[in-house]
C-alpha positions as CSV (number, residue, x, y, z in Angstrom):
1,X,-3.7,-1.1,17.8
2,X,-2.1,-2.6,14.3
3,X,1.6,-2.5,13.9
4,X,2.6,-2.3,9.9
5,X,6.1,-3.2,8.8
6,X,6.5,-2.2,5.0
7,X,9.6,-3.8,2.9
8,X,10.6,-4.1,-0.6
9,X,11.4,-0.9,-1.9
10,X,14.0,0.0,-3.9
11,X,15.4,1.6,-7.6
12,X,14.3,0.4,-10.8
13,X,14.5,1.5,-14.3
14,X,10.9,2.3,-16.0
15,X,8.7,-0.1,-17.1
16,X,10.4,-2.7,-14.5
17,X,8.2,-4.0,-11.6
18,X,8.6,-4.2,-7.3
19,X,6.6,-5.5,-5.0
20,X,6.3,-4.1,-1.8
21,X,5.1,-6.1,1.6
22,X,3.4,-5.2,4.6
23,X,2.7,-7.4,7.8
24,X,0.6,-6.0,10.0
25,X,0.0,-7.4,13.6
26,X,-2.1,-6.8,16.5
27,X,-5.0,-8.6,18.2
28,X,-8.0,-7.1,16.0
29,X,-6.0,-6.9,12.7
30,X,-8.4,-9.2,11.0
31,X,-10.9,-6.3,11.5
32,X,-9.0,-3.4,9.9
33,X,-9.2,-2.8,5.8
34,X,-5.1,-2.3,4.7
35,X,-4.0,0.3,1.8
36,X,-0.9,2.0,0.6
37,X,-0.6,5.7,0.6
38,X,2.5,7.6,-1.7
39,X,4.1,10.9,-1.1
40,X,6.8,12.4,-3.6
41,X,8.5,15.3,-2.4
42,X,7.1,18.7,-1.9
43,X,3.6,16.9,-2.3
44,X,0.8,15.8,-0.1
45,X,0.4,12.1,0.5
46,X,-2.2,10.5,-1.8
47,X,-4.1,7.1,-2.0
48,X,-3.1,4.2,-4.2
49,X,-5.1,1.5,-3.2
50,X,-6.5,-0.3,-0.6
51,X,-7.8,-4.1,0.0
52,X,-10.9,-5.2,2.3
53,X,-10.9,-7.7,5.4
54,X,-11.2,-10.7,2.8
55,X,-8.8,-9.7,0.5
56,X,-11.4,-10.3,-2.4
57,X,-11.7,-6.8,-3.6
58,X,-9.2,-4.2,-3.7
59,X,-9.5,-0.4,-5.5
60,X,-6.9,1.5,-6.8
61,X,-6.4,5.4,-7.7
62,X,-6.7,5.8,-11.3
63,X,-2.9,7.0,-11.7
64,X,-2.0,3.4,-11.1
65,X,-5.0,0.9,-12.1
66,X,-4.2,-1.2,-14.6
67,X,-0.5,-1.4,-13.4
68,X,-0.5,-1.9,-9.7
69,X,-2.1,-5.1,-7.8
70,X,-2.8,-5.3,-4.3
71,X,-3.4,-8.5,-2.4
72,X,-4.1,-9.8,1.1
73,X,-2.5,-13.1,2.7
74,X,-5.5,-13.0,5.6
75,X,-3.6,-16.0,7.1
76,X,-0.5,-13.8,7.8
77,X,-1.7,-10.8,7.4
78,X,0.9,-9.2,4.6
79,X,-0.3,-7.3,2.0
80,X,1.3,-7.2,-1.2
81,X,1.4,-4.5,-3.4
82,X,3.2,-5.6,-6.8
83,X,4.0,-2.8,-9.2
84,X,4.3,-3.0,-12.8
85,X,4.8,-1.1,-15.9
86,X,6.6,1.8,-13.6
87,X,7.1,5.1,-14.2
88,X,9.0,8.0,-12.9
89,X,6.0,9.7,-11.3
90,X,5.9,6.4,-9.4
91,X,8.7,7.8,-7.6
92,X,7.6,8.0,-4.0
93,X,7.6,7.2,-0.2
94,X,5.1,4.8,0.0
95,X,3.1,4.6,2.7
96,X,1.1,1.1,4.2
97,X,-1.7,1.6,5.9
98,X,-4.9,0.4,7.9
99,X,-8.1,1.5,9.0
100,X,-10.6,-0.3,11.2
101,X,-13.2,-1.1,8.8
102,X,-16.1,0.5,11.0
103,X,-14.6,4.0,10.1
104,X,-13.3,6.3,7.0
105,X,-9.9,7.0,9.8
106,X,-6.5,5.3,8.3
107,X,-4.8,5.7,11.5
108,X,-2.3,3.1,11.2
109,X,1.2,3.5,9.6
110,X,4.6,2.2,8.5
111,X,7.2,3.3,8.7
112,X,7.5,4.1,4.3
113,X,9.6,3.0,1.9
114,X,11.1,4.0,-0.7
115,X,10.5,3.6,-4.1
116,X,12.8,5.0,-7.1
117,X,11.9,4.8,-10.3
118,X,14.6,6.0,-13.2
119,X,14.3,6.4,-16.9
């Protein structure tokens, strides 16, 4: 199993930037594709990007392409996610996340962190 610690959350006026970490561990970690999820309250959780085993290609939910980057260390296993241009509907829980990258199941979690984001 992969272990995910998340850090780096915090409050920040809009149009500032954060960047969140998350170090993953576990024997097979090289094998699992790493994303961050986001939940606001009273909402469901929702995808905001994710990175493959290389770290060479990474996809993002349109809400927050163009202002979000995420990047893989594959020598220590962090991801980074660094967010810019924020907005108040960036205001969230967020969520890091694996899935091995022979299935479609992200069943690997942090713990969250979160992210405020004032105007």
């Amino acid at each position: 199993q992969v272990r995910l610690v998340e850090s780096g959350g915090g409050l920040v006026q809009a149009g500032g930037s954060l960047r969140l970490s998350c170090a993953a561990s576990g024997r097979t970690v090289a094998n699992y594709v790493m994303g961050w999820f986001r939940q606001a309250p009273g909402t469901e959780r929702e995808f905001v990007a994710a990175v493959d085993l290389s770290g060479q290609n990474s996809r993002y939910a349109d809400s927050v392409k163009g202002r979000f980057v995420l990047s893989r260390d594959i020598i220590s296993n962090i991801a980074y996610l660094e967010m810019g241009r924020l907005k108040p509907e960036d205001t969230a829980v967020y969520y890091c996340s694996a899935r091995h990258k022979a299935s479609d199941d992200w069943n690997a979690w942090g713990q969250g962190t979160q992210v405020t984001v004032v105007s």
